[in-house]
Coordinates of C-alpha atoms in Angstrom, one line a residue:
M23 CA 92.7 86.1 92.9
E24 CA 94.8 85.9 96.4
N25 CA 92.6 82.7 97.2
N26 CA 93.5 81.1 93.8
M27 CA 96.9 81.8 94.6
I28 CA 96.9 80.4 98.1
N29 CA 94.9 77.1 97.1
G30 CA 98.0 76.4 94.4
M31 CA 100.7 77.1 96.7
D32 CA 100.4 73.7 98.0
R33 CA 102.6 72.4 95.2
V34 CA 105.2 75.2 95.7
N35 CA 108.4 74.7 97.5
P36 CA 107.3 75.3 101.3
N37 CA 110.2 77.8 102.0
L38 CA 109.1 79.8 99.0
R39 CA 105.4 79.6 99.8
D40 CA 106.0 80.8 103.3
E41 CA 108.1 84.1 101.6
I42 CA 105.1 84.4 99.4
L43 CA 102.8 84.3 102.2
A44 CA 104.4 86.6 104.4
E45 CA 104.9 88.7 101.4
L46 CA 101.4 89.1 100.9
F47 CA 100.8 89.8 104.3
L48 CA 103.3 92.5 104.8
N49 CA 101.8 94.2 101.6
Q50 CA 98.0 94.0 103.2
M51 CA 99.5 95.4 106.6
M52 CA 100.9 98.3 104.5
K53 CA 98.2 99.3 102.4
N54 CA 96.2 98.9 105.5
F55 CA 98.2 101.0 107.3
K56 CA 98.3 103.6 104.8
R57 CA 95.0 103.5 103.9
S58 CA 94.2 104.1 107.6
K59 CA 96.5 107.2 107.8
I60 CA 95.0 108.9 104.6
L61 CA 91.6 108.3 106.4
E62 CA 93.0 110.5 109.3
E63 CA 94.5 112.9 107.2
I64 CA 90.7 112.9 105.4
D65 CA 89.1 113.9 108.9
H66 CA 91.9 116.3 109.7
S67 CA 91.1 118.1 106.4
L68 CA 87.2 118.0 106.8
K69 CA 88.1 119.5 110.3
N70 CA 90.1 122.4 108.9
K71 CA 87.6 122.8 106.2
D72 CA 90.3 122.1 104.0
K73 CA 89.1 121.8 100.7
E74 CA 91.9 121.0 98.4
A75 CA 93.9 118.7 101.1
F76 CA 90.4 116.8 101.1
L77 CA 90.1 116.1 97.3
R78 CA 94.0 115.4 96.9
L79 CA 93.6 113.0 99.7
T80 CA 90.6 111.4 98.5
E81 CA 92.1 110.7 94.9
E82 CA 95.2 109.4 97.1
L83 CA 93.0 107.0 98.8
K84 CA 91.2 105.7 95.6
S85 CA 94.8 104.3 94.1
V86 CA 95.4 102.6 97.5
S87 CA 92.0 101.0 97.8

């Protein structure tokens, strides 16, 4: 979907295009960061054998992915 949007962006005002691309980039970076933090917390829950935290975090990870 993002590729289709990027391909059609040559018809958009360059300033608006840059703003949209920056927003897409930042959203992806925030998603990657959040996913990374959740994975770290999942590792920690496994290490501590905390089943409740593990189950909660895996559900949270599904919503981020």
